mmCIF file of N, CA and C in Angstrom:
data_model
loop_
_atom_site.group_PDB
_atom_site.id
_atom_site.type_symbol
_atom_site.label_atom_id
_atom_site.label_comp_id
_atom_site.label_asym_id
_atom_site.label_seq_id
_atom_site.Cartn_x
_atom_site.Cartn_y
_atom_site.Cartn_z
ATOM 1 N N MET A 14 127.211 148.826 53.357
ATOM 2 C CA MET A 14 126.196 148.412 54.296
ATOM 3 C C MET A 14 124.834 148.715 53.686
ATOM 4 N N SER A 15 123.907 147.736 53.749
ATOM 5 C CA SER A 15 122.573 147.943 53.210
ATOM 6 C C SER A 15 121.541 147.582 54.274
ATOM 7 N N THR A 16 120.398 148.250 54.237
ATOM 8 C CA THR A 16 119.320 147.995 55.188
ATOM 9 C C THR A 16 118.141 147.421 54.435
ATOM 10 N N THR A 17 117.559 146.331 54.965
ATOM 11 C CA THR A 17 116.400 145.717 54.335
ATOM 12 C C THR A 17 115.293 145.590 55.358
ATOM 13 N N THR A 18 114.061 145.581 54.856
ATOM 14 C CA THR A 18 112.889 145.372 55.697
ATOM 15 C C THR A 18 112.098 144.229 55.097
ATOM 16 N N GLU A 19 111.861 143.179 55.891
ATOM 17 C CA GLU A 19 111.080 142.042 55.446
ATOM 18 C C GLU A 19 109.786 142.012 56.240
ATOM 19 N N THR A 20 108.695 141.616 55.607
ATOM 20 C CA THR A 20 107.427 141.464 56.304
ATOM 21 C C THR A 20 107.020 140.012 56.208
ATOM 22 N N THR A 21 106.848 139.366 57.381
ATOM 23 C CA THR A 21 106.429 137.975 57.449
ATOM 24 C C THR A 21 105.289 137.885 58.436
ATOM 25 N N ASN A 22 104.144 137.393 57.995
ATOM 26 C CA ASN A 22 102.966 137.241 58.859
ATOM 27 C C ASN A 22 102.618 138.542 59.571
ATOM 28 N N GLY A 23 102.747 139.643 58.909
ATOM 29 C CA GLY A 23 102.393 140.926 59.483
ATOM 30 C C GLY A 23 103.448 141.533 60.383
ATOM 31 N N LEU A 24 104.595 140.872 60.584
ATOM 32 C CA LEU A 24 105.661 141.394 61.430
ATOM 33 C C LEU A 24 106.786 141.927 60.553
ATOM 34 N N LYS A 25 107.244 143.128 60.848
ATOM 35 C CA LYS A 25 108.343 143.719 60.086
ATOM 36 C C LYS A 25 109.656 143.365 60.755
ATOM 37 N N ARG A 26 110.630 143.010 59.947
ATOM 38 C CA ARG A 26 111.960 142.690 60.442
ATOM 39 C C ARG A 26 112.953 143.585 59.728
ATOM 40 N N HIS A 27 113.636 144.419 60.488
ATOM 41 C CA HIS A 27 114.649 145.315 59.932
ATOM 42 C C HIS A 27 116.010 144.692 60.193
ATOM 43 N N SER A 28 116.827 144.624 59.164
ATOM 44 C CA SER A 28 118.173 144.094 59.364
ATOM 45 C C SER A 28 119.161 144.877 58.520
ATOM 46 N N ASN A 29 120.386 144.867 58.989
ATOM 47 C CA ASN A 29 121.480 145.530 58.279
ATOM 48 C C ASN A 29 122.441 144.453 57.799
ATOM 49 N N SER A 30 122.836 144.528 56.546
ATOM 50 C CA SER A 30 123.814 143.604 56.001
ATOM 51 C C SER A 30 125.143 144.323 55.875
ATOM 52 N N ILE A 31 126.183 143.691 56.345
ATOM 53 C CA ILE A 31 127.520 144.269 56.284
ATOM 54 C C ILE A 31 128.387 143.322 55.465
ATOM 55 N N SER A 32 128.963 143.825 54.384
ATOM 56 C CA SER A 32 129.834 143.008 53.544
ATOM 57 C C SER A 32 131.282 143.239 53.962
ATOM 58 N N SER A 33 132.017 142.149 54.062
ATOM 59 C CA SER A 33 133.430 142.266 54.418
ATOM 60 C C SER A 33 134.281 142.151 53.160
ATOM 61 N N SER A 34 135.581 142.351 53.330
ATOM 62 C CA SER A 34 136.490 142.338 52.183
ATOM 63 C C SER A 34 136.593 140.954 51.535
ATOM 64 N N ASN A 35 136.317 139.881 52.293
ATOM 65 C CA ASN A 35 136.428 138.548 51.696
ATOM 66 C C ASN A 35 135.123 138.103 51.033
ATOM 67 N N GLY A 36 134.112 138.966 50.979
ATOM 68 C CA GLY A 36 132.887 138.653 50.257
ATOM 69 C C GLY A 36 131.781 138.078 51.130
ATOM 70 N N SER A 37 132.066 137.787 52.389
ATOM 71 C CA SER A 37 131.015 137.230 53.248
ATOM 72 C C SER A 37 130.122 138.357 53.756
ATOM 73 N N THR A 38 128.877 138.020 54.077
ATOM 74 C CA THR A 38 127.915 139.010 54.547
ATOM 75 C C THR A 38 127.371 138.555 55.894
ATOM 76 N N THR A 39 127.333 139.459 56.861
ATOM 77 C CA THR A 39 126.724 139.161 58.155
ATOM 78 C C THR A 39 125.504 140.053 58.311
ATOM 79 N N THR A 40 124.474 139.517 58.971
ATOM 80 C CA THR A 40 123.232 140.250 59.166
ATOM 81 C C THR A 40 123.062 140.557 60.643
ATOM 82 N N THR A 41 122.758 141.803 60.950
ATOM 83 C CA THR A 41 122.471 142.197 62.327
ATOM 84 C C THR A 41 121.069 142.767 62.368
ATOM 85 N N ASP A 42 120.302 142.355 63.369
ATOM 86 C CA ASP A 42 118.946 142.858 63.528
ATOM 87 C C ASP A 42 118.980 144.231 64.173
ATOM 88 N N SER A 43 117.987 145.021 63.868
ATOM 89 C CA SER A 43 117.871 146.327 64.508
ATOM 90 C C SER A 43 117.485 146.109 65.972
ATOM 91 N N PRO A 44 117.737 147.078 66.833
ATOM 92 C CA PRO A 44 117.357 146.937 68.244
ATOM 93 C C PRO A 44 115.861 146.696 68.427
ATOM 94 N N ALA A 45 115.034 147.312 67.610
ATOM 95 C CA ALA A 45 113.583 147.112 67.720
ATOM 96 C C ALA A 45 113.213 145.669 67.377
ATOM 97 N N ALA A 46 113.860 145.098 66.362
ATOM 98 C CA ALA A 46 113.579 143.714 65.980
ATOM 99 C C ALA A 46 114.043 142.745 67.060
ATOM 100 N N LYS A 47 115.210 143.010 67.647
ATOM 101 C CA LYS A 47 115.702 142.156 68.736
ATOM 102 C C LYS A 47 114.764 142.212 69.924
ATOM 103 N N ARG A 48 114.301 143.420 70.250
ATOM 104 C CA ARG A 48 113.401 143.597 71.382
ATOM 105 C C ARG A 48 112.075 142.865 71.133
ATOM 106 N N ALA A 49 111.545 142.965 69.919
ATOM 107 C CA ALA A 49 110.290 142.291 69.581
ATOM 108 C C ALA A 49 110.450 140.779 69.650
ATOM 109 N N ARG A 50 111.592 140.262 69.159
ATOM 110 C CA ARG A 50 111.840 138.824 69.203
ATOM 111 C C ARG A 50 111.965 138.335 70.644
ATOM 112 N N LEU A 51 112.627 139.125 71.494
ATOM 113 C CA LEU A 51 112.761 138.781 72.904
ATOM 114 C C LEU A 51 111.405 138.797 73.605
ATOM 115 N N GLU A 52 110.573 139.787 73.296
ATOM 116 C CA GLU A 52 109.237 139.857 73.894
ATOM 117 C C GLU A 52 108.379 138.670 73.477
ATOM 118 N N ARG A 53 108.475 138.240 72.207
ATOM 119 C CA ARG A 53 107.738 137.055 71.751
ATOM 120 C C ARG A 53 108.224 135.806 72.470
ATOM 121 N N TYR A 54 109.535 135.684 72.657
ATOM 122 C CA TYR A 54 110.109 134.534 73.352
ATOM 123 C C TYR A 54 109.615 134.481 74.796
ATOM 124 N N VAL A 55 109.650 135.623 75.498
ATOM 125 C CA VAL A 55 109.201 135.672 76.889
ATOM 126 C C VAL A 55 107.721 135.322 76.984
ATOM 127 N N ALA A 56 106.914 135.852 76.068
ATOM 128 C CA ALA A 56 105.478 135.551 76.065
ATOM 129 C C ALA A 56 105.233 134.062 75.822
ATOM 130 N N ASP A 57 105.991 133.467 74.895
ATOM 131 C CA ASP A 57 105.862 132.026 74.632
ATOM 132 C C ASP A 57 106.229 131.209 75.858
ATOM 133 N N GLN A 58 107.303 131.578 76.553
ATOM 134 C CA GLN A 58 107.731 130.847 77.746
ATOM 135 C C GLN A 58 106.702 130.977 78.868
ATOM 136 N N GLN A 59 106.099 132.149 79.013
ATOM 137 C CA GLN A 59 105.063 132.333 80.029
ATOM 138 C C GLN A 59 103.840 131.489 79.709
ATOM 139 N N LEU A 60 103.483 131.388 78.444
ATOM 140 C CA LEU A 60 102.354 130.556 78.045
ATOM 141 C C LEU A 60 102.651 129.087 78.326
ATOM 142 N N LEU A 61 103.850 128.626 77.962
ATOM 143 C CA LEU A 61 104.209 127.230 78.212
ATOM 144 C C LEU A 61 104.230 126.913 79.697
ATOM 145 N N ALA A 62 104.601 127.881 80.530
ATOM 146 C CA ALA A 62 104.660 127.662 81.970
ATOM 147 C C ALA A 62 103.286 127.712 82.626
ATOM 148 N N SER A 63 102.249 128.053 81.886
ATOM 149 C CA SER A 63 100.922 128.183 82.480
ATOM 150 C C SER A 63 99.967 127.075 82.069
ATOM 151 N N GLN A 64 100.426 126.126 81.240
ATOM 152 C CA GLN A 64 99.517 125.077 80.777
ATOM 153 C C GLN A 64 100.287 123.888 80.220
ATOM 154 N N SER A 65 99.544 122.799 80.009
ATOM 155 C CA SER A 65 100.130 121.639 79.358
ATOM 156 C C SER A 65 99.981 121.796 77.853
ATOM 157 N N ILE A 66 100.668 120.937 77.107
ATOM 158 C CA ILE A 66 100.559 120.947 75.655
ATOM 159 C C ILE A 66 99.655 119.789 75.247
ATOM 160 N N PRO A 67 98.654 120.036 74.403
ATOM 161 C CA PRO A 67 97.798 118.935 73.978
ATOM 162 C C PRO A 67 98.580 117.909 73.158
ATOM 163 N N THR A 68 98.345 116.643 73.414
ATOM 164 C CA THR A 68 98.964 115.555 72.659
ATOM 165 C C THR A 68 97.860 114.626 72.172
ATOM 166 N N SER A 69 98.211 113.645 71.377
ATOM 167 C CA SER A 69 97.195 112.706 70.906
ATOM 168 C C SER A 69 96.647 111.875 72.063
ATOM 169 N N HIS A 70 97.465 111.645 73.080
ATOM 170 C CA HIS A 70 97.021 110.871 74.239
ATOM 171 C C HIS A 70 96.220 111.732 75.222
ATOM 172 N N THR A 71 96.582 112.994 75.356
ATOM 173 C CA THR A 71 95.880 113.944 76.229
ATOM 174 C C THR A 71 95.554 115.184 75.396
ATOM 175 N N PRO A 72 94.430 115.149 74.656
ATOM 176 C CA PRO A 72 94.152 116.228 73.700
ATOM 177 C C PRO A 72 93.693 117.546 74.317
ATOM 178 N N HIS A 73 93.311 117.554 75.587
ATOM 179 C CA HIS A 73 92.845 118.800 76.199
ATOM 180 C C HIS A 73 93.994 119.498 76.932
ATOM 181 N N VAL A 74 93.875 120.802 77.078
ATOM 182 C CA VAL A 74 94.897 121.615 77.732
ATOM 183 C C VAL A 74 94.570 121.703 79.223
ATOM 184 N N LEU A 75 95.565 121.428 80.066
ATOM 185 C CA LEU A 75 95.420 121.564 81.509
ATOM 186 C C LEU A 75 96.139 122.832 81.940
ATOM 187 N N HIS A 76 95.432 123.727 82.598
ATOM 188 C CA HIS A 76 96.023 124.996 83.026
ATOM 189 C C HIS A 76 96.599 124.862 84.425
ATOM 190 N N THR A 77 97.689 125.561 84.684
ATOM 191 C CA THR A 77 98.322 125.535 85.997
ATOM 192 C C THR A 77 98.183 126.903 86.655
ATOM 193 N N THR A 78 98.104 126.875 87.978
ATOM 194 C CA THR A 78 98.091 128.128 88.723
ATOM 195 C C THR A 78 99.510 128.432 89.163
ATOM 196 N N ARG A 79 99.748 129.663 89.511
ATOM 197 C CA ARG A 79 101.083 130.081 89.948
ATOM 198 C C ARG A 79 101.047 130.253 91.456
ATOM 199 N N LEU A 80 101.680 129.318 92.172
ATOM 200 C CA LEU A 80 101.734 129.387 93.630
ATOM 201 C C LEU A 80 102.932 130.205 94.079
ATOM 202 N N PRO A 81 102.796 130.933 95.183
ATOM 203 C CA PRO A 81 103.976 131.600 95.744
ATOM 204 C C PRO A 81 104.957 130.546 96.263
ATOM 205 N N ASP A 82 106.224 130.897 96.332
ATOM 206 C CA ASP A 82 107.255 129.949 96.759
ATOM 207 C C ASP A 82 106.951 129.334 98.123
ATOM 208 N N SER A 83 106.314 130.087 99.012
ATOM 209 C CA SER A 83 106.030 129.582 100.357
ATOM 210 C C SER A 83 104.986 128.464 100.351
ATOM 211 N N LYS A 84 104.138 128.399 99.332
ATOM 212 C CA LYS A 84 103.095 127.371 99.265
ATOM 213 C C LYS A 84 103.395 126.263 98.269
ATOM 214 N N ARG A 85 104.309 126.518 97.331
ATOM 215 C CA ARG A 85 104.634 125.516 96.317
ATOM 216 C C ARG A 85 105.527 124.441 96.921
ATOM 217 N N LYS A 86 105.162 123.168 96.690
ATOM 218 C CA LYS A 86 105.939 122.043 97.199
ATOM 219 C C LYS A 86 106.592 121.302 96.040
ATOM 220 N N LYS A 87 107.721 120.688 96.323
ATOM 221 C CA LYS A 87 108.381 119.817 95.352
ATOM 222 C C LYS A 87 107.980 118.396 95.725
ATOM 223 N N ILE A 88 107.296 117.725 94.819
ATOM 224 C CA ILE A 88 106.669 116.441 95.121
ATOM 225 C C ILE A 88 107.210 115.366 94.184
ATOM 226 N N LEU A 89 107.620 114.241 94.770
ATOM 227 C CA LEU A 89 108.089 113.079 94.016
ATOM 228 C C LEU A 89 106.950 112.072 93.912
ATOM 229 N N ILE A 90 106.699 111.610 92.686
ATOM 230 C CA ILE A 90 105.721 110.552 92.468
ATOM 231 C C ILE A 90 106.446 109.387 91.820
ATOM 232 N N THR A 91 106.654 108.309 92.592
ATOM 233 C CA THR A 91 107.247 107.104 92.010
ATOM 234 C C THR A 91 106.114 106.357 91.301
ATOM 235 N N GLY A 92 106.402 105.847 90.121
ATOM 236 C CA GLY A 92 105.347 105.221 89.328
ATOM 237 C C GLY A 92 104.421 106.253 88.719
ATOM 238 N N GLY A 93 104.928 107.460 88.522
ATOM 239 C CA GLY A 93 104.108 108.572 88.047
ATOM 240 C C GLY A 93 103.693 108.488 86.592
ATOM 241 N N ALA A 94 104.244 107.568 85.818
ATOM 242 C CA ALA A 94 103.850 107.432 84.416
ATOM 243 C C ALA A 94 102.766 106.372 84.239
ATOM 244 N N GLY A 95 102.317 105.784 85.328
ATOM 245 C CA GLY A 95 101.213 104.832 85.275
ATOM 246 C C GLY A 95 99.881 105.549 85.261
ATOM 247 N N PHE A 96 98.808 104.762 85.285
ATOM 248 C CA PHE A 96 97.463 105.337 85.201
ATOM 249 C C PHE A 96 97.162 106.244 86.391
ATOM 250 N N VAL A 97 97.300 105.730 87.599
ATOM 251 C CA VAL A 97 96.984 106.515 88.795
ATOM 252 C C VAL A 97 97.997 107.647 88.968
ATOM 253 N N GLY A 98 99.287 107.340 88.794
ATOM 254 C CA GLY A 98 100.333 108.340 88.969
ATOM 255 C C GLY A 98 100.219 109.499 88.004
ATOM 256 N N SER A 99 99.844 109.231 86.759
ATOM 257 C CA SER A 99 99.722 110.316 85.774
ATOM 258 C C SER A 99 98.543 111.220 86.105
ATOM 259 N N HIS A 100 97.471 110.672 86.635
ATOM 260 C CA HIS A 100 96.341 111.510 87.033
ATOM 261 C C HIS A 100 96.685 112.341 88.272
ATOM 262 N N LEU A 101 97.448 111.763 89.195
ATOM 263 C CA LEU A 101 97.915 112.527 90.354
ATOM 264 C C LEU A 101 98.858 113.645 89.897
ATOM 265 N N THR A 102 99.706 113.344 88.931
ATOM 266 C CA THR A 102 100.607 114.358 88.358
ATOM 267 C C THR A 102 99.802 115.513 87.772
ATOM 268 N N ASP A 103 98.769 115.198 86.997
ATOM 269 C CA ASP A 103 97.925 116.243 86.411
ATOM 270 C C ASP A 103 97.319 117.127 87.498
ATOM 271 N N ARG A 104 96.842 116.516 88.559
ATOM 272 C CA ARG A 104 96.203 117.278 89.646
ATOM 273 C C ARG A 104 97.211 118.191 90.346
ATOM 274 N N LEU A 105 98.378 117.638 90.697
ATOM 275 C CA LEU A 105 99.378 118.428 91.413
ATOM 276 C C LEU A 105 99.968 119.528 90.543
ATOM 277 N N MET A 106 100.177 119.242 89.265
ATOM 278 C CA MET A 106 100.672 120.281 88.348
ATOM 279 C C MET A 106 99.630 121.381 88.189
ATOM 280 N N SER A 107 98.355 121.020 88.095
ATOM 281 C CA SER A 107 97.292 122.017 87.962
ATOM 282 C C SER A 107 97.204 122.910 89.187
ATOM 283 N N GLU A 108 97.560 122.365 90.344
ATOM 284 C CA GLU A 108 97.562 123.152 91.574
ATOM 285 C C GLU A 108 98.774 124.075 91.671
ATOM 286 N N GLY A 109 99.788 123.861 90.824
ATOM 287 C CA GLY A 109 100.944 124.756 90.786
ATOM 288 C C GLY A 109 102.185 124.241 91.481
ATOM 289 N N HIS A 110 102.226 122.966 91.842
ATOM 290 C CA HIS A 110 103.385 122.404 92.522
ATOM 291 C C HIS A 110 104.453 121.980 91.521
ATOM 292 N N GLU A 111 105.680 121.796 92.020
ATOM 293 C CA GLU A 111 106.752 121.204 91.226
ATOM 294 C C GLU A 111 106.639 119.698 91.387
ATOM 295 N N VAL A 112 106.646 118.967 90.283
ATOM 296 C CA VAL A 112 106.448 117.524 90.327
ATOM 297 C C VAL A 112 107.625 116.827 89.659
ATOM 298 N N VAL A 113 108.166 115.841 90.368
ATOM 299 C CA VAL A 113 109.204 114.966 89.822
ATOM 300 C C VAL A 113 108.577 113.586 89.688
ATOM 301 N N VAL A 114 108.474 113.091 88.464
ATOM 302 C CA VAL A 114 107.941 111.750 88.216
ATOM 303 C C VAL A 114 109.114 110.812 88.020
ATOM 304 N N MET A 115 109.117 109.727 88.791
ATOM 305 C CA MET A 115 110.151 108.710 88.655
ATOM 306 C C MET A 115 109.472 107.403 88.264
ATOM 307 N N ASP A 116 109.920 106.818 87.162
ATOM 308 C CA ASP A 116 109.304 105.600 86.668
ATOM 309 C C ASP A 116 110.339 104.818 85.867
ATOM 310 N N ASN A 117 110.203 103.484 85.872
ATOM 311 C CA ASN A 117 111.095 102.655 85.058
ATOM 312 C C ASN A 117 110.433 102.242 83.744
ATOM 313 N N PHE A 118 109.181 102.600 83.548
ATOM 314 C CA PHE A 118 108.410 102.372 82.338
ATOM 315 C C PHE A 118 108.192 100.885 82.036
ATOM 316 N N PHE A 119 108.209 100.025 83.062
ATOM 317 C CA PHE A 119 107.846 98.623 82.837
ATOM 318 C C PHE A 119 106.355 98.515 82.562
ATOM 319 N N THR A 120 105.549 99.180 83.368
ATOM 320 C CA THR A 120 104.099 99.173 83.147
ATOM 321 C C THR A 120 103.565 100.566 82.830
ATOM 322 N N GLY A 121 104.270 101.611 83.232
ATOM 323 C CA GLY A 121 103.844 102.977 82.926
ATOM 324 C C GLY A 121 104.241 103.367 81.515
ATOM 325 N N ARG A 122 103.630 104.430 81.017
ATOM 326 C CA ARG A 122 103.908 104.892 79.656
ATOM 327 C C ARG A 122 104.288 106.367 79.675
ATOM 328 N N LYS A 123 105.308 106.715 78.922
ATOM 329 C CA LYS A 123 105.734 108.110 78.816
ATOM 330 C C LYS A 123 104.620 108.977 78.236
ATOM 331 N N ALA A 124 103.795 108.396 77.388
ATOM 332 C CA ALA A 124 102.685 109.134 76.780
ATOM 333 C C ALA A 124 101.718 109.671 77.827
ATOM 334 N N ASN A 125 101.666 109.042 79.005
ATOM 335 C CA ASN A 125 100.757 109.502 80.053
ATOM 336 C C ASN A 125 101.158 110.852 80.640
ATOM 337 N N VAL A 126 102.439 111.214 80.534
ATOM 338 C CA VAL A 126 102.909 112.478 81.122
ATOM 339 C C VAL A 126 103.598 113.390 80.104
ATOM 340 N N GLU A 127 103.613 113.012 78.830
ATOM 341 C CA GLU A 127 104.359 113.786 77.841
ATOM 342 C C GLU A 127 103.816 115.199 77.647
ATOM 343 N N HIS A 128 102.575 115.449 77.999
ATOM 344 C CA HIS A 128 102.022 116.799 77.854
ATOM 345 C C HIS A 128 102.616 117.771 78.875
ATOM 346 N N TRP A 129 103.372 117.282 79.863
ATOM 347 C CA TRP A 129 104.030 118.146 80.850
ATOM 348 C C TRP A 129 105.532 118.290 80.598
ATOM 349 N N LEU A 130 106.098 117.599 79.644
ATOM 350 C CA LEU A 130 107.555 117.588 79.465
ATOM 351 C C LEU A 130 108.151 118.976 79.244
ATOM 352 N N HIS A 131 107.444 119.896 78.643
ATOM 353 C CA HIS A 131 107.949 121.248 78.378
ATOM 354 C C HIS A 131 107.881 122.150 79.597
ATOM 355 N N HIS A 132 107.082 121.775 80.580
ATOM 356 C CA HIS A 132 106.766 122.683 81.695
ATOM 357 C C HIS A 132 107.953 122.818 82.646
ATOM 358 N N PRO A 133 108.277 124.037 83.088
ATOM 359 C CA PRO A 133 109.444 124.235 83.965
ATOM 360 C C PRO A 133 109.289 123.625 85.361
ATOM 361 N N ASN A 134 108.061 123.321 85.803
ATOM 362 C CA ASN A 134 107.853 122.725 87.122
ATOM 363 C C ASN A 134 107.755 121.205 87.073
ATOM 364 N N PHE A 135 108.067 120.604 85.944
ATOM 365 C CA PHE A 135 107.941 119.151 85.784
ATOM 366 C C PHE A 135 109.289 118.534 85.426
ATOM 367 N N SER A 136 109.588 117.410 86.064
ATOM 368 C CA SER A 136 110.798 116.650 85.730
ATOM 369 C C SER A 136 110.432 115.180 85.620
ATOM 370 N N LEU A 137 111.001 114.501 84.648
ATOM 371 C CA LEU A 137 110.780 113.073 84.456
ATOM 372 C C LEU A 137 112.112 112.363 84.616
ATOM 373 N N VAL A 138 112.156 111.396 85.545
ATOM 374 C CA VAL A 138 113.381 110.652 85.829
ATOM 375 C C VAL A 138 113.106 109.183 85.538
ATOM 376 N N ARG A 139 113.890 108.599 84.636
ATOM 377 C CA ARG A 139 113.775 107.159 84.379
ATOM 378 C C ARG A 139 114.682 106.448 85.378
ATOM 379 N N HIS A 140 114.053 105.757 86.323
ATOM 380 C CA HIS A 140 114.809 105.132 87.406
ATOM 381 C C HIS A 140 113.960 104.035 88.026
ATOM 382 N N ASP A 141 114.606 102.965 88.448
ATOM 383 C CA ASP A 141 113.919 101.867 89.122
ATOM 384 C C ASP A 141 114.020 102.080 90.627
ATOM 385 N N VAL A 142 112.913 101.955 91.337
ATOM 386 C CA VAL A 142 112.895 102.269 92.772
ATOM 387 C C VAL A 142 113.688 101.269 93.612
ATOM 388 N N ILE A 143 114.087 100.135 93.043
ATOM 389 C CA ILE A 143 114.894 99.199 93.835
ATOM 390 C C ILE A 143 116.338 99.685 93.963
ATOM 391 N N GLN A 144 116.726 100.681 93.146
ATOM 392 C CA GLN A 144 118.049 101.285 93.237
ATOM 393 C C GLN A 144 117.945 102.587 94.035
ATOM 394 N N PRO A 145 118.911 102.867 94.903
ATOM 395 C CA PRO A 145 118.861 104.112 95.679
ATOM 396 C C PRO A 145 118.978 105.346 94.785
ATOM 397 N N ILE A 146 118.337 106.407 95.226
ATOM 398 C CA ILE A 146 118.435 107.701 94.542
ATOM 399 C C ILE A 146 118.322 108.781 95.610
ATOM 400 N N LEU A 147 119.047 109.864 95.425
ATOM 401 C CA LEU A 147 119.028 110.955 96.383
ATOM 402 C C LEU A 147 118.371 112.169 95.734
ATOM 403 N N LEU A 148 117.185 112.518 96.238
ATOM 404 C CA LEU A 148 116.452 113.677 95.745
ATOM 405 C C LEU A 148 115.950 114.467 96.950
ATOM 406 N N GLU A 149 115.933 115.773 96.835
ATOM 407 C CA GLU A 149 115.409 116.608 97.906
ATOM 408 C C GLU A 149 114.000 117.045 97.525
ATOM 409 N N VAL A 150 113.001 116.520 98.256
ATOM 410 C CA VAL A 150 111.602 116.826 97.968
ATOM 411 C C VAL A 150 110.859 117.078 99.278
ATOM 412 N N ASP A 151 109.671 117.682 99.155
ATOM 413 C CA ASP A 151 108.836 117.952 100.316
ATOM 414 C C ASP A 151 107.860 116.817 100.608
ATOM 415 N N GLN A 152 107.380 116.136 99.560
ATOM 416 C CA GLN A 152 106.434 115.031 99.719
ATOM 417 C C GLN A 152 106.783 113.917 98.747
ATOM 418 N N ILE A 153 106.399 112.685 99.123
ATOM 419 C CA ILE A 153 106.598 111.527 98.249
ATOM 420 C C ILE A 153 105.287 110.758 98.168
ATOM 421 N N TYR A 154 104.868 110.470 96.935
ATOM 422 C CA TYR A 154 103.746 109.566 96.696
ATOM 423 C C TYR A 154 104.341 108.317 96.040
ATOM 424 N N HIS A 155 104.344 107.217 96.781
ATOM 425 C CA HIS A 155 104.978 105.984 96.295
ATOM 426 C C HIS A 155 103.932 105.090 95.665
ATOM 427 N N LEU A 156 103.877 105.116 94.330
ATOM 428 C CA LEU A 156 102.909 104.330 93.572
ATOM 429 C C LEU A 156 103.586 103.280 92.711
ATOM 430 N N ALA A 157 104.886 103.083 92.882
ATOM 431 C CA ALA A 157 105.648 102.162 92.034
ATOM 432 C C ALA A 157 105.662 100.770 92.643
ATOM 433 N N CYS A 158 104.581 100.074 92.526
ATOM 434 C CA CYS A 158 104.555 98.682 92.988
ATOM 435 C C CYS A 158 103.558 97.905 92.161
ATOM 436 N N PRO A 159 104.026 97.303 91.064
ATOM 437 C CA PRO A 159 103.105 96.500 90.245
ATOM 438 C C PRO A 159 102.622 95.283 91.034
ATOM 439 N N ALA A 160 101.451 94.839 90.676
ATOM 440 C CA ALA A 160 100.858 93.683 91.362
ATOM 441 C C ALA A 160 101.709 92.442 91.146
ATOM 442 N N SER A 161 101.724 91.571 92.142
ATOM 443 C CA SER A 161 102.471 90.311 92.024
ATOM 444 C C SER A 161 101.761 89.401 91.033
ATOM 445 N N PRO A 162 102.555 88.638 90.278
ATOM 446 C CA PRO A 162 101.916 87.739 89.302
ATOM 447 C C PRO A 162 101.206 86.582 89.956
#
């Protein structure tokens, strides 16, 4: 058994290598390294849950507030990938609500809401509103009606 210490970007990683009789080697992290990796993961998840990710279509970061469960609503926006729906999505997400966007992408674009795809309070459903769907929500904003030709 051998112990090694690696330094990457200022972070030390301690690991133990164990050699078996067949020549294979397995690496186990020290408890301190596992704890540090877990803390970094939790911090990253908290950061992702507090803001949007900048994209080429939406280059600025939108921050979200954390609402208590009693005030947070689950809101469905049909046509949410369109121009008006995506701006409503940004507003409701910034307020801290859970948002479900349903769109068939005939006129809407996924790029309009892609900055929220990582967020735990956001869901994107590809579905046409002429087909039935069963969802449990507190509010519905029905914006899925393209103009008649």
